[in-house]
Amino acid sequence: MLDGGNARLKDQLGLLRQYFDEAGLEAHWVEPSQDIPIPVVLLPLMKDHRQRDRFLHFSFVPLDEEDLEAIDLLQIYTTVPVEWAEGTREQVEKLLPAINGSLAIGHFNVTGDEVTYRYVYSVPANRELQSTEALSVIRLFEMMLNMFAEAVDDVASGRSSYAQVMSDISG
């Protein structure tokens, strides 16, 4: 990506952080590093049902400007705290597509030993990120996370089975 594009995306991310500040949310700016080569904004969430810390990560997906010149892609990402019990991974992997089919936005995934929830939000490249729109998408993302994260953790930990959670989801 050209330097001008990087600067614009950094400005957009800074604007998002400003919106969080204005909404009374304490977001943190993380400078690019060797591990994460792009700037990230971290937003702490309320602790989960087992009092574990949770954070939303915001970053723009770096692209060549010629690839998708009309849009910027804002990635919203979180690691879902889970306690793995032996032999539950298959049940979680079976559960996630069913949950994903119920989500308004985003998707859950298992990567290594982590369960993640991610959404890539398309933002028009020719205008600033809008506060009301961005905060609405983020609230919806958090609502979807909160609706299903406990069920995923319950299956991963062995406290619930795939069948029990599917019965609950189906209503």
PDB file of C-alpha atoms in Angstrom:
ATOM      1  CA  MET A   1       0.000   0.000   0.000  1.00  0.00           C
ATOM      2  CA  LEU A   2       1.231   3.483  -0.712  1.00  0.00           C
ATOM      3  CA  ASP A   3       2.356   5.677   2.180  1.00  0.00           C
ATOM      4  CA  GLY A   4      -0.582   8.037   1.606  1.00  0.00           C
ATOM      5  CA  GLY A   5      -2.976   5.120   2.017  1.00  0.00           C
ATOM      6  CA  ASN A   6      -1.285   4.042   5.232  1.00  0.00           C
ATOM      7  CA  ALA A   7      -1.528   7.568   6.640  1.00  0.00           C
ATOM      8  CA  ARG A   8      -5.211   7.773   5.697  1.00  0.00           C
ATOM      9  CA  LEU A   9      -5.967   4.449   7.380  1.00  0.00           C
ATOM     10  CA  LYS A  10      -4.025   5.469  10.479  1.00  0.00           C
ATOM     11  CA  ASP A  11      -6.100   8.675  10.559  1.00  0.00           C
ATOM     12  CA  GLN A  12      -9.309   6.633  10.210  1.00  0.00           C
ATOM     13  CA  LEU A  13      -8.237   4.400  13.101  1.00  0.00           C
ATOM     14  CA  GLY A  14      -7.432   7.506  15.146  1.00  0.00           C
ATOM     15  CA  LEU A  15     -10.905   8.808  14.367  1.00  0.00           C
ATOM     16  CA  LEU A  16     -12.407   5.544  15.627  1.00  0.00           C
ATOM     17  CA  ARG A  17     -10.456   5.918  18.860  1.00  0.00           C
ATOM     18  CA  GLN A  18     -11.760   9.485  19.161  1.00  0.00           C
ATOM     19  CA  TYR A  19     -15.339   8.178  18.796  1.00  0.00           C
ATOM     20  CA  PHE A  20     -14.663   5.725  21.617  1.00  0.00           C
ATOM     21  CA  ASP A  21     -13.307   8.534  23.800  1.00  0.00           C
ATOM     22  CA  GLU A  22     -16.377  10.676  23.068  1.00  0.00           C
ATOM     23  CA  ALA A  23     -18.620   7.730  24.004  1.00  0.00           C
ATOM     24  CA  GLY A  24     -16.791   7.377  27.334  1.00  0.00           C
ATOM     25  CA  LEU A  25     -15.019   4.171  26.303  1.00  0.00           C
ATOM     26  CA  GLU A  26     -11.369   3.740  27.224  1.00  0.00           C
ATOM     27  CA  ALA A  27      -9.661   2.544  24.046  1.00  0.00           C
ATOM     28  CA  HIS A  28      -5.913   2.014  23.738  1.00  0.00           C
ATOM     29  CA  TRP A  29      -3.679   2.732  20.730  1.00  0.00           C
ATOM     30  CA  VAL A  30      -1.065   0.084  19.911  1.00  0.00           C
ATOM     31  CA  GLU A  31       1.747   1.201  17.622  1.00  0.00           C
ATOM     32  CA  PRO A  32       2.985  -1.150  14.889  1.00  0.00           C
ATOM     33  CA  SER A  33       5.639  -3.600  16.053  1.00  0.00           C
ATOM     34  CA  GLN A  34       7.576  -6.558  14.758  1.00  0.00           C
ATOM     35  CA  ASP A  35       4.755  -8.872  15.900  1.00  0.00           C
ATOM     36  CA  ILE A  36       1.901  -6.696  14.608  1.00  0.00           C
ATOM     37  CA  PRO A  37       3.080  -4.490  11.717  1.00  0.00           C
ATOM     38  CA  ILE A  38      -0.035  -2.281  11.643  1.00  0.00           C
ATOM     39  CA  PRO A  39      -1.579   0.053  14.224  1.00  0.00           C
ATOM     40  CA  VAL A  40      -4.333  -1.444  16.359  1.00  0.00           C
ATOM     41  CA  VAL A  41      -6.926   0.055  18.673  1.00  0.00           C
ATOM     42  CA  LEU A  42      -7.872  -2.130  21.649  1.00  0.00           C
ATOM     43  CA  LEU A  43     -11.213  -1.677  23.369  1.00  0.00           C
ATOM     44  CA  PRO A  44     -11.719  -3.478  26.695  1.00  0.00           C
ATOM     45  CA  LEU A  45     -15.093  -5.170  27.073  1.00  0.00           C
ATOM     46  CA  MET A  46     -16.939  -6.229  30.200  1.00  0.00           C
ATOM     47  CA  LYS A  47     -15.506  -9.419  31.656  1.00  0.00           C
ATOM     48  CA  ASP A  48     -17.121 -12.604  30.425  1.00  0.00           C
ATOM     49  CA  HIS A  49     -19.394 -14.922  32.431  1.00  0.00           C
ATOM     50  CA  ARG A  50     -16.325 -16.395  34.175  1.00  0.00           C
ATOM     51  CA  GLN A  51     -14.749 -12.993  34.929  1.00  0.00           C
ATOM     52  CA  ARG A  52     -12.075 -13.216  32.212  1.00  0.00           C
ATOM     53  CA  ASP A  53     -10.789 -10.145  30.408  1.00  0.00           C
ATOM     54  CA  ARG A  54     -11.930  -9.537  26.848  1.00  0.00           C
ATOM     55  CA  PHE A  55     -10.833  -6.993  24.246  1.00  0.00           C
ATOM     56  CA  LEU A  56     -11.945  -5.969  20.793  1.00  0.00           C
ATOM     57  CA  HIS A  57      -9.095  -5.344  18.344  1.00  0.00           C
ATOM     58  CA  PHE A  58      -9.588  -2.869  15.497  1.00  0.00           C
ATOM     59  CA  SER A  59      -7.273  -2.561  12.521  1.00  0.00           C
ATOM     60  CA  PHE A  60      -7.526  -1.762   8.855  1.00  0.00           C
ATOM     61  CA  VAL A  61      -6.621  -4.636   6.552  1.00  0.00           C
ATOM     62  CA  PRO A  62      -3.625  -3.452   4.514  1.00  0.00           C
ATOM     63  CA  LEU A  63      -4.295  -3.690   0.781  1.00  0.00           C
ATOM     64  CA  ASP A  64      -2.690  -2.340  -2.350  1.00  0.00           C
ATOM     65  CA  GLU A  65      -4.710   0.723  -3.302  1.00  0.00           C
ATOM     66  CA  GLU A  66      -5.297  -0.748  -6.760  1.00  0.00           C
ATOM     67  CA  ASP A  67      -6.927  -3.866  -5.282  1.00  0.00           C
ATOM     68  CA  LEU A  68      -9.996  -2.243  -3.769  1.00  0.00           C
ATOM     69  CA  GLU A  69      -9.729   1.476  -4.315  1.00  0.00           C
ATOM     70  CA  ALA A  70     -13.338   2.288  -3.345  1.00  0.00           C
ATOM     71  CA  ILE A  71     -13.334   0.695   0.112  1.00  0.00           C
ATOM     72  CA  ASP A  72     -11.260   0.245   3.233  1.00  0.00           C
ATOM     73  CA  LEU A  73     -11.643  -2.895   5.323  1.00  0.00           C
ATOM     74  CA  LEU A  74     -11.879  -2.412   9.085  1.00  0.00           C
ATOM     75  CA  GLN A  75     -11.272  -5.687  10.900  1.00  0.00           C
ATOM     76  CA  ILE A  76     -12.996  -6.167  14.251  1.00  0.00           C
ATOM     77  CA  TYR A  77     -11.514  -9.143  16.050  1.00  0.00           C
ATOM     78  CA  THR A  78     -11.504 -10.786  19.451  1.00  0.00           C
ATOM     79  CA  THR A  79     -10.238 -13.931  21.077  1.00  0.00           C
ATOM     80  CA  VAL A  80     -13.041 -15.711  22.915  1.00  0.00           C
ATOM     81  CA  PRO A  81     -11.835 -17.006  26.283  1.00  0.00           C
ATOM     82  CA  VAL A  82     -12.459 -20.749  26.472  1.00  0.00           C
ATOM     83  CA  GLU A  83     -11.377 -23.480  28.827  1.00  0.00           C
ATOM     84  CA  TRP A  84     -10.651 -26.570  26.741  1.00  0.00           C
ATOM     85  CA  ALA A  85     -11.502 -30.003  28.110  1.00  0.00           C
ATOM     86  CA  GLU A  86     -10.003 -33.071  26.503  1.00  0.00           C
ATOM     87  CA  GLY A  87     -11.961 -34.277  23.482  1.00  0.00           C
ATOM     88  CA  THR A  88     -14.253 -31.254  23.041  1.00  0.00           C
ATOM     89  CA  ARG A  89     -12.598 -29.599  20.051  1.00  0.00           C
ATOM     90  CA  GLU A  90     -14.596 -31.650  17.526  1.00  0.00           C
ATOM     91  CA  GLN A  91     -17.860 -30.613  19.172  1.00  0.00           C
ATOM     92  CA  VAL A  92     -16.825 -26.937  19.104  1.00  0.00           C
ATOM     93  CA  GLU A  93     -15.793 -27.208  15.446  1.00  0.00           C
ATOM     94  CA  LYS A  94     -19.180 -28.764  14.691  1.00  0.00           C
ATOM     95  CA  LEU A  95     -21.011 -26.075  16.683  1.00  0.00           C
ATOM     96  CA  LEU A  96     -19.402 -22.997  15.134  1.00  0.00           C
ATOM     97  CA  PRO A  97     -20.963 -23.297  11.633  1.00  0.00           C
ATOM     98  CA  ALA A  98     -24.407 -23.573  13.243  1.00  0.00           C
ATOM     99  CA  ILE A  99     -23.738 -20.467  15.334  1.00  0.00           C
ATOM    100  CA  ASN A 100     -22.260 -18.641  12.338  1.00  0.00           C
ATOM    101  CA  GLY A 101     -25.489 -19.276  10.445  1.00  0.00           C
ATOM    102  CA  SER A 102     -27.375 -17.432  13.195  1.00  0.00           C
ATOM    103  CA  LEU A 103     -25.116 -14.368  13.321  1.00  0.00           C
ATOM    104  CA  ALA A 104     -26.088 -11.018  11.846  1.00  0.00           C
ATOM    105  CA  ILE A 105     -22.403 -10.171  11.297  1.00  0.00           C
ATOM    106  CA  GLY A 106     -19.043 -11.859  11.728  1.00  0.00           C
ATOM    107  CA  HIS A 107     -18.019 -15.443  12.275  1.00  0.00           C
ATOM    108  CA  PHE A 108     -16.519 -17.647  14.958  1.00  0.00           C
ATOM    109  CA  ASN A 109     -13.501 -19.789  14.118  1.00  0.00           C
ATOM    110  CA  VAL A 110     -11.033 -22.126  15.814  1.00  0.00           C
ATOM    111  CA  THR A 111      -7.377 -21.364  15.110  1.00  0.00           C
ATOM    112  CA  GLY A 112      -4.909 -23.484  17.032  1.00  0.00           C
ATOM    113  CA  ASP A 113      -6.104 -23.472  20.632  1.00  0.00           C
ATOM    114  CA  GLU A 114      -8.005 -20.203  20.266  1.00  0.00           C
ATOM    115  CA  VAL A 115     -11.597 -19.464  19.418  1.00  0.00           C
ATOM    116  CA  THR A 116     -11.909 -16.152  17.627  1.00  0.00           C
ATOM    117  CA  TYR A 117     -14.771 -13.954  16.512  1.00  0.00           C
ATOM    118  CA  ARG A 118     -14.107 -11.653  13.560  1.00  0.00           C
ATOM    119  CA  TYR A 119     -15.903  -9.286  11.241  1.00  0.00           C
ATOM    120  CA  VAL A 120     -14.501  -7.233   8.387  1.00  0.00           C
ATOM    121  CA  TYR A 121     -16.466  -4.017   7.974  1.00  0.00           C
ATOM    122  CA  SER A 122     -16.405  -2.315   4.572  1.00  0.00           C
ATOM    123  CA  VAL A 123     -15.935   1.458   4.859  1.00  0.00           C
ATOM    124  CA  PRO A 124     -16.147   3.749   1.806  1.00  0.00           C
ATOM    125  CA  ALA A 125     -12.624   4.989   1.071  1.00  0.00           C
ATOM    126  CA  ASN A 126     -13.841   8.390  -0.082  1.00  0.00           C
ATOM    127  CA  ARG A 127     -15.234   9.531   3.288  1.00  0.00           C
ATOM    128  CA  GLU A 128     -14.386   9.552   6.967  1.00  0.00           C
ATOM    129  CA  LEU A 129     -15.573   6.767   9.193  1.00  0.00           C
ATOM    130  CA  GLN A 130     -18.919   7.894  10.625  1.00  0.00           C
ATOM    131  CA  SER A 131     -19.380   7.760  14.399  1.00  0.00           C
ATOM    132  CA  THR A 132     -23.000   6.599  14.598  1.00  0.00           C
ATOM    133  CA  GLU A 133     -22.563   3.984  11.892  1.00  0.00           C
ATOM    134  CA  ALA A 134     -19.298   2.598  13.293  1.00  0.00           C
ATOM    135  CA  LEU A 135     -20.541   2.481  16.894  1.00  0.00           C
ATOM    136  CA  SER A 136     -23.763   0.746  15.769  1.00  0.00           C
ATOM    137  CA  VAL A 137     -21.793  -1.952  13.936  1.00  0.00           C
ATOM    138  CA  ILE A 138     -19.526  -2.410  16.961  1.00  0.00           C
ATOM    139  CA  ARG A 139     -22.518  -2.703  19.336  1.00  0.00           C
ATOM    140  CA  LEU A 140     -24.029  -5.335  17.036  1.00  0.00           C
ATOM    141  CA  PHE A 141     -20.694  -7.184  16.937  1.00  0.00           C
ATOM    142  CA  GLU A 142     -20.516  -7.169  20.737  1.00  0.00           C
ATOM    143  CA  MET A 143     -24.148  -8.281  21.021  1.00  0.00           C
ATOM    144  CA  MET A 144     -23.492 -11.275  18.726  1.00  0.00           C
ATOM    145  CA  LEU A 145     -20.342 -12.112  20.707  1.00  0.00           C
ATOM    146  CA  ASN A 146     -22.240 -11.988  23.996  1.00  0.00           C
ATOM    147  CA  MET A 147     -25.095 -14.113  22.636  1.00  0.00           C
ATOM    148  CA  PHE A 148     -22.870 -17.062  21.768  1.00  0.00           C
ATOM    149  CA  ALA A 149     -19.487 -16.893  23.540  1.00  0.00           C
ATOM    150  CA  GLU A 150     -20.740 -18.548  26.719  1.00  0.00           C
ATOM    151  CA  ALA A 151     -22.255 -21.440  24.756  1.00  0.00           C
ATOM    152  CA  VAL A 152     -18.970 -21.950  22.887  1.00  0.00           C
ATOM    153  CA  ASP A 153     -17.036 -21.955  26.169  1.00  0.00           C
ATOM    154  CA  ASP A 154     -19.534 -24.357  27.746  1.00  0.00           C
ATOM    155  CA  VAL A 155     -19.036 -26.870  24.919  1.00  0.00           C
ATOM    156  CA  ALA A 156     -15.247 -26.391  24.928  1.00  0.00           C
ATOM    157  CA  SER A 157     -15.081 -26.958  28.689  1.00  0.00           C
ATOM    158  CA  GLY A 158     -17.434 -29.946  28.612  1.00  0.00           C
ATOM    159  CA  ARG A 159     -20.097 -28.217  30.762  1.00  0.00           C
ATOM    160  CA  SER A 160     -22.561 -28.547  27.858  1.00  0.00           C
ATOM    161  CA  SER A 161     -22.724 -30.776  24.833  1.00  0.00           C
ATOM    162  CA  TYR A 162     -23.144 -29.844  21.203  1.00  0.00           C
ATOM    163  CA  ALA A 163     -26.684 -31.294  21.320  1.00  0.00           C
ATOM    164  CA  GLN A 164     -27.652 -29.234  24.391  1.00  0.00           C
ATOM    165  CA  VAL A 165     -26.427 -25.978  22.866  1.00  0.00           C
ATOM    166  CA  MET A 166     -28.067 -26.745  19.518  1.00  0.00           C
ATOM    167  CA  SER A 167     -31.350 -27.363  21.331  1.00  0.00           C
ATOM    168  CA  ASP A 168     -31.001 -23.997  23.097  1.00  0.00           C
ATOM    169  CA  ILE A 169     -30.148 -22.178  19.854  1.00  0.00           C
ATOM    170  CA  SER A 170     -33.055 -23.791  18.002  1.00  0.00           C
ATOM    171  CA  GLY A 171     -35.362 -22.597  20.763  1.00  0.00           C
TER     172      GLY A 171
END
